[in-house]
Tab-separated table of C-alpha atoms in Angstrom:
chain	number	residue	atom	x	y	z
G	27	MET	CA	20.976	-25.306	-14.467
G	28	PHE	CA	17.820	-26.607	-12.860
G	29	ALA	CA	14.507	-27.323	-14.513
G	30	ASP	CA	11.806	-24.643	-14.420
G	31	SER	CA	9.731	-26.599	-11.928
G	32	ALA	CA	12.716	-27.358	-9.695
G	33	GLY	CA	14.094	-23.836	-9.871
G	34	LYS	CA	11.035	-22.489	-8.080
G	35	ARG	CA	11.475	-24.664	-4.995
G	36	ASP	CA	13.549	-23.377	-2.117
G	37	SER	CA	14.707	-26.878	-1.258
G	38	VAL	CA	16.376	-27.170	-4.651
G	39	LEU	CA	17.717	-23.650	-4.776
G	40	SER	CA	19.340	-24.085	-1.382
G	41	LEU	CA	21.599	-26.807	-2.807
G	42	GLY	CA	24.912	-26.130	-4.467
G	43	SER	CA	24.777	-25.688	-8.207
G	44	ILE	CA	25.963	-28.475	-10.500
G	45	ALA	CA	28.699	-26.275	-11.965
G	46	HIS	CA	29.956	-25.473	-8.474
G	47	LEU	CA	30.151	-29.163	-7.513
G	48	GLN	CA	31.977	-30.099	-10.730
G	49	TYR	CA	34.435	-27.267	-10.297
G	50	TYR	CA	35.075	-28.195	-6.685
G	51	PHE	CA	35.621	-31.895	-7.445
G	52	ALA	CA	37.899	-31.105	-10.403
G	53	ARG	CA	40.085	-28.798	-8.339
G	54	THR	CA	40.376	-31.196	-5.426
G	55	GLY	CA	40.913	-34.246	-7.633
G	56	LEU	CA	37.969	-36.173	-6.284
G	57	LEU	CA	36.865	-37.070	-9.817
G	58	ASP	CA	40.009	-39.172	-10.338
G	59	GLY	CA	39.702	-41.220	-7.174
G	60	LYS	CA	40.683	-40.761	-3.589
G	61	GLY	CA	43.239	-38.006	-3.571
G	62	ALA	CA	44.046	-38.381	-7.291
G	63	GLN	CA	47.034	-36.437	-8.566
G	64	LEU	CA	46.561	-33.475	-6.259
G	65	ALA	CA	46.468	-35.499	-3.053
G	66	LYS	CA	49.056	-34.620	-0.425
G	67	ASP	CA	51.899	-36.936	0.373
G	68	GLY	CA	51.123	-39.226	3.283
G	69	LYS	CA	51.582	-42.667	4.689
G	70	THR	CA	50.805	-45.687	2.562
G	71	LYS	CA	48.716	-48.623	3.662
G	72	ARG	CA	51.829	-50.429	4.994
G	73	GLY	CA	52.744	-47.408	7.121
G	74	THR	CA	55.607	-46.201	4.894
G	75	SER	CA	55.623	-42.682	3.522
G	76	GLY	CA	56.148	-41.931	-0.080
G	77	SER	CA	55.453	-39.515	-2.855
G	78	HIS	CA	54.261	-39.619	-6.417
G	79	ALA	CA	57.825	-40.014	-7.562
G	80	ASP	CA	58.149	-43.344	-5.720
G	81	THR	CA	55.156	-44.827	-7.502
G	82	MET	CA	56.081	-43.740	-10.996
G	83	PRO	CA	57.403	-46.380	-13.402
G	84	LYS	CA	61.204	-46.420	-13.819
G	85	ILE	CA	62.753	-46.529	-17.304
G	86	ARG	CA	66.237	-47.939	-17.982
G	87	SER	CA	68.302	-45.757	-20.249
G	88	SER	CA	70.773	-46.904	-22.913
G	89	SER	CA	73.683	-46.327	-20.549
G	90	GLY	CA	72.240	-48.841	-18.121
G	91	THR	CA	71.208	-46.373	-15.431
G	92	VAL	CA	67.706	-46.212	-14.122
G	93	SER	CA	65.975	-42.821	-14.508
G	94	GLN	CA	62.507	-41.403	-14.550
G	95	ASP	CA	60.767	-39.950	-17.514
G	96	GLU	CA	61.464	-36.242	-17.734
G	97	ASP	CA	57.890	-35.508	-18.876
G	98	ASP	CA	56.481	-37.257	-15.826
G	99	ILE	CA	58.786	-35.311	-13.575
G	100	ASN	CA	57.751	-32.064	-15.185
G	101	SER	CA	54.085	-33.013	-14.821
G	102	LEU	CA	54.617	-33.768	-11.161
G	103	ALA	CA	56.273	-30.399	-10.672
G	104	GLY	CA	53.264	-28.770	-12.315
G	105	ASP	CA	50.917	-30.718	-10.080
G	106	GLU	CA	52.763	-29.494	-7.022
G	107	ASP	CA	52.304	-25.919	-8.214
G	108	VAL	CA	48.591	-26.508	-8.704
G	109	GLU	CA	48.409	-28.021	-5.244
G	110	GLN	CA	50.042	-24.966	-3.763
G	111	ASP	CA	47.636	-22.727	-5.671
G	112	TRP	CA	44.721	-24.763	-4.383
G	113	ALA	CA	45.930	-24.446	-0.799
G	114	MET	CA	46.176	-20.687	-1.180
G	115	ASP	CA	42.750	-20.376	-2.858
G	116	SER	CA	40.396	-20.087	0.127
G	117	THR	CA	37.592	-18.312	-1.740
G	118	LEU	CA	35.941	-21.507	-2.962
G	119	PRO	CA	33.498	-22.840	-0.372
G	120	PRO	CA	32.945	-26.575	0.149
G	121	PRO	CA	30.014	-28.168	-1.723
G	122	THR	CA	27.905	-28.302	1.452
G	123	VAL	CA	27.657	-24.508	1.414
G	124	SER	CA	24.603	-23.205	-0.421
G	125	THR	CA	25.270	-21.038	-3.448
G	126	TYR	CA	21.666	-19.804	-3.552
G	127	ARG	CA	21.428	-16.055	-3.317
G	128	HIS	CA	18.024	-14.586	-2.531
G	129	LYS	CA	17.458	-11.342	-4.420
G	130	VAL	CA	15.615	-8.794	-2.332
G	131	GLU	CA	13.493	-6.638	-4.595
G	132	TYR	CA	12.953	-3.064	-3.535
G	133	LEU	CA	9.295	-2.138	-3.361
G	134	PRO	CA	8.659	1.605	-3.171
G	135	PRO	CA	6.140	2.728	-0.539
G	136	PRO	CA	2.639	3.474	-1.761
G	137	PRO	CA	1.928	7.138	-2.563
G	138	ASP	CA	0.055	9.188	-0.010
G	139	SER	CA	-3.366	10.742	-0.528
G	140	SER	CA	-2.014	14.183	-1.393
G	141	LYS	CA	0.117	12.777	-4.226
G	142	LEU	CA	-2.778	10.699	-5.586
G	143	ARG	CA	-5.105	13.690	-5.345
G	144	LYS	CA	-2.665	15.869	-7.244
G	145	ASP	CA	-2.316	13.279	-10.021
G	146	MET	CA	-6.066	12.889	-10.284
G	147	ARG	CA	-6.678	16.614	-10.532
G	148	LYS	CA	-4.084	16.834	-13.313
G	149	ALA	CA	-5.771	13.947	-15.181
G	150	LEU	CA	-9.158	15.610	-14.792
G	151	ARG	CA	-7.814	18.906	-16.174
G	152	ASP	CA	-6.318	17.135	-19.182
G	153	ALA	CA	-9.592	15.345	-19.902
G	154	GLU	CA	-11.593	18.578	-19.545
G	155	LYS	CA	-9.173	20.339	-21.901
G	156	ALA	CA	-9.619	17.615	-24.499
G	157	LEU	CA	-13.414	17.809	-24.261
G	158	SER	CA	-13.313	21.577	-24.633
G	159	GLY	CA	-11.200	21.117	-27.783
G	160	VAL	CA	-13.827	18.770	-29.193
G	161	GLU	CA	-16.594	21.268	-28.486
G	162	SER	CA	-14.710	24.062	-30.237
G	163	GLN	CA	-14.519	21.932	-33.397
G	164	THR	CA	-18.154	20.830	-33.524
G	165	THR	CA	-20.521	22.053	-36.234
G	166	GLU	CA	-22.785	25.048	-35.712
G	167	GLY	CA	-25.384	23.763	-38.086
G	168	PRO	CA	-26.067	21.275	-40.852
G	169	ASP	CA	-24.480	23.503	-43.543
G	170	ARG	CA	-21.913	25.514	-41.575
G	171	ARG	CA	-18.554	24.458	-40.091
G	172	LYS	CA	-15.820	26.544	-38.438
G	173	ARG	CA	-12.271	26.176	-39.571
G	174	LYS	CA	-8.993	27.112	-37.885
G	175	ASP	CA	-8.455	30.122	-40.151
G	176	GLY	CA	-11.879	31.540	-39.225
G	177	ILE	CA	-13.351	31.232	-42.787
G	178	ALA	CA	-16.873	29.853	-42.769
G	179	VAL	CA	-17.691	27.311	-45.462
G	180	THR	CA	-21.399	27.171	-46.398
G	181	SER	CA	-23.364	25.144	-48.887
G	182	GLY	CA	-22.778	27.924	-51.434
G	183	GLY	CA	-19.061	28.078	-50.844
G	184	ILE	CA	-16.903	31.193	-50.449
G	185	GLU	CA	-17.796	34.273	-52.470
G	186	GLY	CA	-16.967	33.721	-56.131
G	187	LYS	CA	-15.754	30.184	-55.568
G	188	GLU	CA	-17.391	26.799	-55.744
G	189	PRO	CA	-17.768	24.834	-52.513
G	190	THR	CA	-15.068	22.293	-51.691
G	191	PRO	CA	-16.818	19.385	-50.019
G	192	LEU	CA	-14.847	17.422	-47.422
G	193	LYS	CA	-13.829	13.939	-48.437
G	194	ARG	CA	-15.320	11.044	-46.505
G	195	THR	CA	-11.966	9.452	-45.815
G	196	GLN	CA	-10.501	12.687	-44.402
G	197	THR	CA	-13.517	13.219	-42.130
G	198	ALA	CA	-13.424	9.627	-40.859
G	199	GLY	CA	-9.689	9.858	-40.222
G	200	TRP	CA	-10.071	13.109	-38.323
G	201	TYR	CA	-12.821	11.660	-36.142
G	202	GLU	CA	-10.651	8.634	-35.430
G	203	ILE	CA	-7.722	10.813	-34.298
G	204	GLN	CA	-10.043	12.901	-32.208
G	205	GLY	CA	-11.652	9.839	-30.634
G	206	MET	CA	-8.302	8.214	-29.839
G	207	ASN	CA	-7.221	11.374	-28.039
G	208	ILE	CA	-10.414	11.407	-25.957
G	209	LEU	CA	-10.010	7.699	-25.268
G	210	ASP	CA	-6.457	8.177	-23.966
G	211	VAL	CA	-7.058	11.127	-21.676
G	212	VAL	CA	-10.335	9.808	-20.226
G	213	THR	CA	-8.804	6.383	-19.626
G	214	LEU	CA	-5.940	8.026	-17.718
G	215	ALA	CA	-8.466	9.967	-15.665
G	216	ILE	CA	-10.337	6.745	-14.851
G	217	ARG	CA	-7.076	5.055	-13.850
G	218	ALA	CA	-6.133	7.960	-11.565
G	219	ALA	CA	-9.583	7.895	-9.956
G	220	LYS	CA	-9.387	4.125	-9.413
G	221	LEU	CA	-5.985	4.444	-7.737
G	222	TYR	CA	-7.299	7.228	-5.553
G	223	TYR	CA	-10.326	5.209	-4.470
G	224	THR	CA	-8.493	1.952	-3.789
G	225	ALA	CA	-5.389	3.394	-2.081
G	226	HIS	CA	-7.229	5.930	0.053
G	227	GLU	CA	-6.234	6.036	3.716
G	228	HIS	CA	-9.803	6.708	4.921
G	229	PRO	CA	-12.225	5.044	2.463
G	230	GLN	CA	-15.133	5.489	4.880
G	231	ARG	CA	-14.752	9.233	4.465
G	232	LEU	CA	-15.305	8.872	0.713
G	233	TYR	CA	-18.266	6.568	1.209
G	234	SER	CA	-19.855	9.093	3.563
G	235	ILE	CA	-19.897	11.559	0.655
G	236	LYS	CA	-20.874	9.081	-2.041
G	237	SER	CA	-21.628	5.384	-1.711
G	238	GLU	CA	-19.246	2.810	-3.105
G	239	ARG	CA	-21.948	1.455	-5.391
G	240	HIS	CA	-22.567	4.904	-6.898
G	241	ILE	CA	-18.848	5.398	-7.487
G	242	ARG	CA	-18.564	2.056	-9.293
G	243	GLU	CA	-21.648	2.756	-11.400
G	244	GLU	CA	-20.195	6.043	-12.599
G	245	LEU	CA	-16.869	4.477	-13.537
G	246	LEU	CA	-18.511	1.593	-15.380
G	247	GLY	CA	-20.826	4.012	-17.200
G	248	VAL	CA	-17.931	6.040	-18.574
G	249	LEU	CA	-16.059	2.887	-19.536
G	250	ASP	CA	-19.118	1.641	-21.406
G	251	ILE	CA	-19.284	4.925	-23.370
G	252	LEU	CA	-15.621	4.621	-24.346
G	253	LYS	CA	-16.210	1.030	-25.412
G	254	ARG	CA	-19.127	2.009	-27.669
G	255	MET	CA	-17.097	4.802	-29.210
G	256	ALA	CA	-14.248	2.437	-30.055
G	257	SER	CA	-16.598	-0.282	-31.347
G	258	ARG	CA	-17.988	2.035	-34.046
G	259	ASN	CA	-14.435	3.199	-34.865
G	260	PHE	CA	-15.349	6.731	-33.713
G	261	ALA	CA	-17.604	7.225	-36.742
G	262	GLY	CA	-19.405	10.552	-36.672
G	263	GLY	CA	-17.223	11.923	-33.897
G	264	LEU	CA	-18.188	12.351	-30.259
G	265	LYS	CA	-21.943	12.584	-29.739
G	266	ASP	CA	-23.515	15.190	-27.484
G	267	GLU	CA	-24.887	12.548	-25.110
G	268	GLU	CA	-21.469	10.959	-24.722
G	269	LEU	CA	-19.795	14.316	-24.229
G	270	ASN	CA	-22.270	15.348	-21.528
G	271	THR	CA	-21.946	12.043	-19.683
G	272	ILE	CA	-18.140	12.179	-19.587
G	273	ARG	CA	-18.162	15.811	-18.510
G	274	ALA	CA	-20.724	15.102	-15.770
G	275	TRP	CA	-18.465	12.358	-14.413
G	276	LEU	CA	-15.444	14.669	-14.398
G	277	GLN	CA	-17.398	17.321	-12.517
G	278	SER	CA	-18.720	14.775	-9.989
G	279	VAL	CA	-15.196	13.508	-9.232
G	280	ASP	CA	-13.934	17.054	-8.799
G	281	LYS	CA	-16.818	17.813	-6.454
G	282	LEU	CA	-16.043	14.656	-4.476
G	283	ILE	CA	-12.451	15.825	-3.927
G	284	SER	CA	-13.642	19.293	-2.859
G	285	ASP	CA	-16.129	17.820	-0.388
G	286	GLU	CA	-13.462	15.558	1.046
G	287	GLN	CA	-11.076	18.480	1.569
G	288	THR	CA	-13.858	20.317	3.399
G	289	ILE	CA	-14.339	17.343	5.709
G	290	GLU	CA	-10.601	17.175	6.342
G	291	LYS	CA	-10.554	20.831	7.360
G	292	GLN	CA	-13.470	20.250	9.725
G	293	GLU	CA	-11.708	17.286	11.300
G	294	SER	CA	-8.491	19.251	11.727
G	295	GLN	CA	-10.411	22.079	13.390
G	296	GLU	CA	-12.088	19.547	15.646
G	297	GLN	CA	-8.751	18.017	16.605
G	298	GLU	CA	-7.428	21.432	17.581
G	299	LYS	CA	-10.152	21.635	20.224
G	300	TRP	CA	-9.149	18.340	21.826
G	301	GLN	CA	-7.221	19.198	24.945
G	302	TRP	CA	-6.318	15.604	25.747
G	303	LEU	CA	-3.748	15.642	22.929
G	304	ASP	CA	-1.462	17.790	25.090
G	305	ASP	CA	1.001	16.191	27.479
G	306	SER	CA	0.249	18.561	30.358
G	307	TRP	CA	-1.979	16.139	32.282
G	308	GLU	CA	0.420	14.839	34.879
G	309	GLY	CA	-1.484	13.745	37.976
G	310	ARG	CA	-4.847	14.063	36.172
G	311	GLU	CA	-4.880	10.842	34.162
G	312	ARG	CA	-8.501	10.020	34.974
G	313	GLU	CA	-9.672	13.457	33.892
G	314	ARG	CA	-7.670	13.167	30.676
G	315	GLU	CA	-9.204	9.799	29.734
G	316	TRP	CA	-12.672	11.115	30.505
G	317	SER	CA	-12.042	14.054	28.152
G	318	PHE	CA	-10.859	11.545	25.545
G	319	LEU	CA	-14.106	9.562	25.778
G	320	THR	CA	-16.398	12.603	25.705
G	321	SER	CA	-14.732	13.825	22.483
G	322	PHE	CA	-16.333	10.862	20.671
G	323	LEU	CA	-19.755	11.064	22.320
G	324	GLY	CA	-20.312	14.737	22.932
G	325	GLU	CA	-20.590	16.769	26.096
G	326	GLY	CA	-23.275	15.827	28.586
G	327	GLN	CA	-23.710	12.250	27.371
G	328	LEU	CA	-21.269	10.709	29.842
G	329	PRO	CA	-21.130	11.410	33.612
G	330	GLU	CA	-17.924	12.589	35.185
G	331	TRP	CA	-15.367	9.888	35.888
G	332	THR	CA	-14.769	10.040	39.620
G	333	PRO	CA	-12.320	7.799	41.527
G	334	LEU	CA	-13.647	4.697	43.263
G	335	GLU	CA	-14.462	4.731	46.961
G	336	SER	CA	-15.159	1.547	48.865
G	337	GLY	CA	-18.584	1.375	50.384
G	338	PRO	CA	-22.189	1.690	49.319
G	339	SER	CA	-21.251	4.356	46.714
G	340	LEU	CA	-20.350	1.618	44.176
G	341	PRO	CA	-21.013	1.673	41.329
G	342	THR	CA	-20.363	5.324	40.437
G	343	ALA	CA	-22.515	7.157	37.940
G	344	PHE	CA	-19.813	6.760	35.308
G	345	LEU	CA	-19.561	2.965	35.678
G	346	LYS	CA	-23.353	2.680	35.902
G	347	ALA	CA	-23.671	4.368	32.490
G	348	LEU	CA	-21.291	1.780	30.983
G	349	GLN	CA	-22.793	-1.269	32.701
G	350	ASN	CA	-24.883	-2.500	29.759
G	351	GLY	CA	-21.903	-2.360	27.343
G	352	LEU	CA	-23.811	-0.483	24.633
G	353	THR	CA	-21.975	2.828	25.217
G	354	LEU	CA	-18.648	1.001	25.180
G	355	VAL	CA	-19.493	-0.567	21.817
G	356	HIS	CA	-20.388	2.833	20.331
G	357	LEU	CA	-17.192	4.355	21.704
G	358	HIS	CA	-15.062	1.554	20.260
G	359	ASN	CA	-16.594	1.900	16.796
G	360	ALA	CA	-16.261	5.694	16.884
G	361	MET	CA	-12.556	5.384	17.694
G	362	LEU	CA	-12.017	3.040	14.751
G	363	LYS	CA	-13.529	5.558	12.355
G	364	LYS	CA	-10.835	8.043	13.352
G	365	SER	CA	-8.050	5.502	12.852
G	366	LYS	CA	-6.168	4.447	9.735
G	367	ARG	CA	-6.314	0.782	10.737
G	368	GLN	CA	-10.045	0.251	10.732
G	369	PHE	CA	-10.351	-3.372	11.749
G	370	GLY	CA	-11.933	-4.995	14.778
G	371	GLU	CA	-15.241	-3.184	14.446
G	372	ILE	CA	-18.165	-4.538	16.476
G	373	LYS	CA	-20.842	-5.078	13.871
G	374	THR	CA	-23.230	-7.243	15.913
G	375	PHE	CA	-24.458	-6.081	19.299
G	376	HIS	CA	-27.673	-5.647	21.296
G	377	THR	CA	-29.426	-2.305	21.362
G	378	ASP	CA	-32.191	-3.559	23.647
G	379	THR	CA	-30.437	-4.274	26.963
G	380	ALA	CA	-33.504	-4.992	29.102
G	381	LYS	CA	-32.303	-8.533	29.767
G	382	PRO	CA	-29.051	-9.249	31.648
G	383	TYR	CA	-27.645	-11.732	29.110
G	384	ARG	CA	-27.712	-9.065	26.391
G	385	CYS	CA	-25.669	-6.688	28.544
G	386	ALA	CA	-23.209	-9.512	29.207
G	387	GLU	CA	-22.834	-10.237	25.515
G	388	ASN	CA	-22.237	-6.571	24.724
G	389	LEU	CA	-19.470	-6.477	27.335
G	390	ARG	CA	-17.916	-9.651	25.900
G	391	PHE	CA	-18.036	-8.181	22.392
G	392	TRP	CA	-16.253	-5.093	23.653
G	393	VAL	CA	-13.549	-7.055	25.514
G	394	LYS	CA	-12.811	-9.235	22.473
G	395	ALA	CA	-12.746	-6.254	20.078
G	396	VAL	CA	-10.270	-4.431	22.328
G	397	GLU	CA	-8.052	-7.508	22.362
G	398	ILE	CA	-8.120	-7.745	18.536
G	399	ARG	CA	-7.656	-4.063	17.701
G	400	TRP	CA	-5.501	-2.695	20.508
G	401	GLU	CA	-3.774	-5.965	21.487
G	402	LEU	CA	-4.835	-5.523	25.098
G	403	LYS	CA	-6.225	-8.324	27.225
G	404	LEU	CA	-8.660	-6.953	29.778
G	405	LYS	CA	-9.649	-8.639	33.025
G	406	VAL	CA	-13.385	-8.086	33.418
G	407	ASP	CA	-15.953	-10.062	35.403
G	408	VAL	CA	-18.844	-9.718	33.002
G	409	THR	CA	-21.359	-11.610	35.088
G	410	GLY	CA	-20.462	-9.713	38.233
G	411	ILE	CA	-20.848	-6.345	36.471
G	412	VAL	CA	-24.241	-7.218	35.042
G	413	HIS	CA	-25.562	-8.381	38.428
G	414	GLY	CA	-23.937	-5.469	40.301
G	415	LYS	CA	-21.445	-7.330	42.479
G	416	GLU	CA	-19.213	-4.981	44.419
G	417	ALA	CA	-16.015	-6.973	43.832
G	418	ALA	CA	-16.296	-6.630	40.037
G	419	TRP	CA	-16.333	-2.829	39.850
G	420	PRO	CA	-12.628	-2.105	40.620
G	421	ASP	CA	-11.470	-4.439	37.829
G	422	PHE	CA	-14.006	-2.871	35.479
G	423	ASP	CA	-12.725	0.619	36.278
G	424	THR	CA	-9.112	-0.486	35.765
G	425	ALA	CA	-9.984	-2.173	32.414
G	426	ILE	CA	-11.631	1.020	31.113
G	427	MET	CA	-8.582	3.040	32.137
G	428	GLN	CA	-6.216	0.672	30.313
G	429	TRP	CA	-8.373	0.656	27.203
G	430	CYS	CA	-8.596	4.465	27.079
G	431	ARG	CA	-4.852	4.854	27.491
G	432	ALA	CA	-4.029	2.324	24.749
G	433	ALA	CA	-6.570	3.763	22.286
G	434	ARG	CA	-5.528	7.371	22.959
G	435	GLU	CA	-1.826	6.650	22.511
G	436	GLY	CA	-2.460	4.670	19.311
G	437	LEU	CA	-4.633	7.344	17.722
G	438	THR	CA	-2.251	10.132	18.745
G	439	LYS	CA	0.685	8.308	17.167
G	440	GLU	CA	-1.207	7.813	13.898
G	441	TRP	CA	-2.304	11.461	13.706
G	442	LYS	CA	1.225	12.739	14.385
G	443	GLU	CA	2.663	10.511	11.658
G	444	SER	CA	0.011	11.597	9.145
G	445	THR	CA	0.619	15.271	10.003
G	446	LYS	CA	4.351	14.814	9.456
G	447	LEU	CA	3.745	13.165	6.071
G	448	LYS	CA	1.363	15.921	5.003
G	449	ARG	CA	3.896	18.589	5.882
G	450	SER	CA	6.663	16.859	3.960
G	451	SER	CA	4.462	16.296	0.898
G	452	THR	CA	3.305	19.914	1.020
G	453	PHE	CA	6.920	21.093	1.220
G	454	PHE	CA	8.000	19.162	-1.858
G	455	SER	CA	4.845	19.945	-3.858
G	456	ALA	CA	5.461	23.660	-3.346
G	457	TYR	CA	8.321	23.516	-5.844
G	458	PRO	CA	7.185	23.388	-9.483
G	459	GLU	CA	8.376	20.628	-11.714
G	460	PRO	CA	11.371	21.653	-13.846
G	461	GLU	CA	10.604	22.361	-17.465
G	462	PRO	CA	12.531	20.390	-20.116
G	463	VAL	CA	15.583	22.152	-21.471
G	464	ILE	CA	15.571	22.551	-25.269
G	465	ARG	CA	19.014	23.048	-26.763
G	466	ASP	CA	19.803	24.859	-29.990
G	467	HIS	CA	20.646	21.704	-31.911
G	468	GLU	CA	17.268	20.200	-31.019
G	469	LEU	CA	15.285	23.016	-32.585
């Protein structure tokens, strides 16, 4: 056994254990010297061969003959058996072999958005059901309270009977049970909402509906209400202000989910209109990439992408529109918003491109961002493009083509994978959860 501090270091765990070394040395006889009793017969130092029987002390018997001790002979026979067993035992590794075994822990994949959304809706329904139960048990006035059996108890009591006032301890205990129930279900709803916010595949979509700061403020506000309820030990039950605040939060979260589903439907309808997703563009690669770019900017904002022709026609109208780098920056950021892996965004760029150095910096920002996000190293002569040198335009046209192809293939792969996951999750969610079976002996 190693110490706690040593057991956490790989250099120590990669060594053989102490028990393994002791067992190995005991079996091989190394603890008793070189060879010890289990050593094989071999040549002595003088070059003569011998065995253990030759080195054993000889005892003269009463008859005058020299013989060996029978116990020693039996022990030697036993040692030979052990030696044979040791030769046959090949499962024990030498002490230089590490006995450290790394345990690989299985980590389940994170749940998808549909599963988290389903759990959150269930938690919201449970919380709303608990709040409705509290409202049904609230008083209708200072001297009137509804009971389960439907009999109304007033200050005068039931007809012909004296009033039976509620005890203080029973009322306090009931409020405490009621408050603990509300605390449990609302806390589970907050936990489900937190998991949905943090593990969302497209957080920017949520923030477009409601800002992150507003979402945090609502969560902290509900937590503060639960804390105040527990601090007073739920005395007096759930107040109207607290009830309204919790219910308003539940309704806001439900509205957020509905708005997000509406945006998802709009995006899916928009993707169905994208013709560049089809694979029927053989021989029209330039037209396909141009259609890919216009889907992020809108029709009419980008000239048609015509092939290059040597001569005074350079640059083309398409390359001239991308010369300052500002349109390329906007296109890059728009592509990232449609992707699951939203990193490599260009946050700092020049909107005023009246000076050449600002256009050059925008182009450098775009080239570096493409290298980070799409792992594509572009060959672009930034200075030559800004100053309109004819030799720089072919490389610029080739770089845009490579960037469009890499971005289009990456986004298409992500969308196909997400569609496959949605279909599989929808297939399994279509089956209801099995109800627990209650046997006769459990009733």
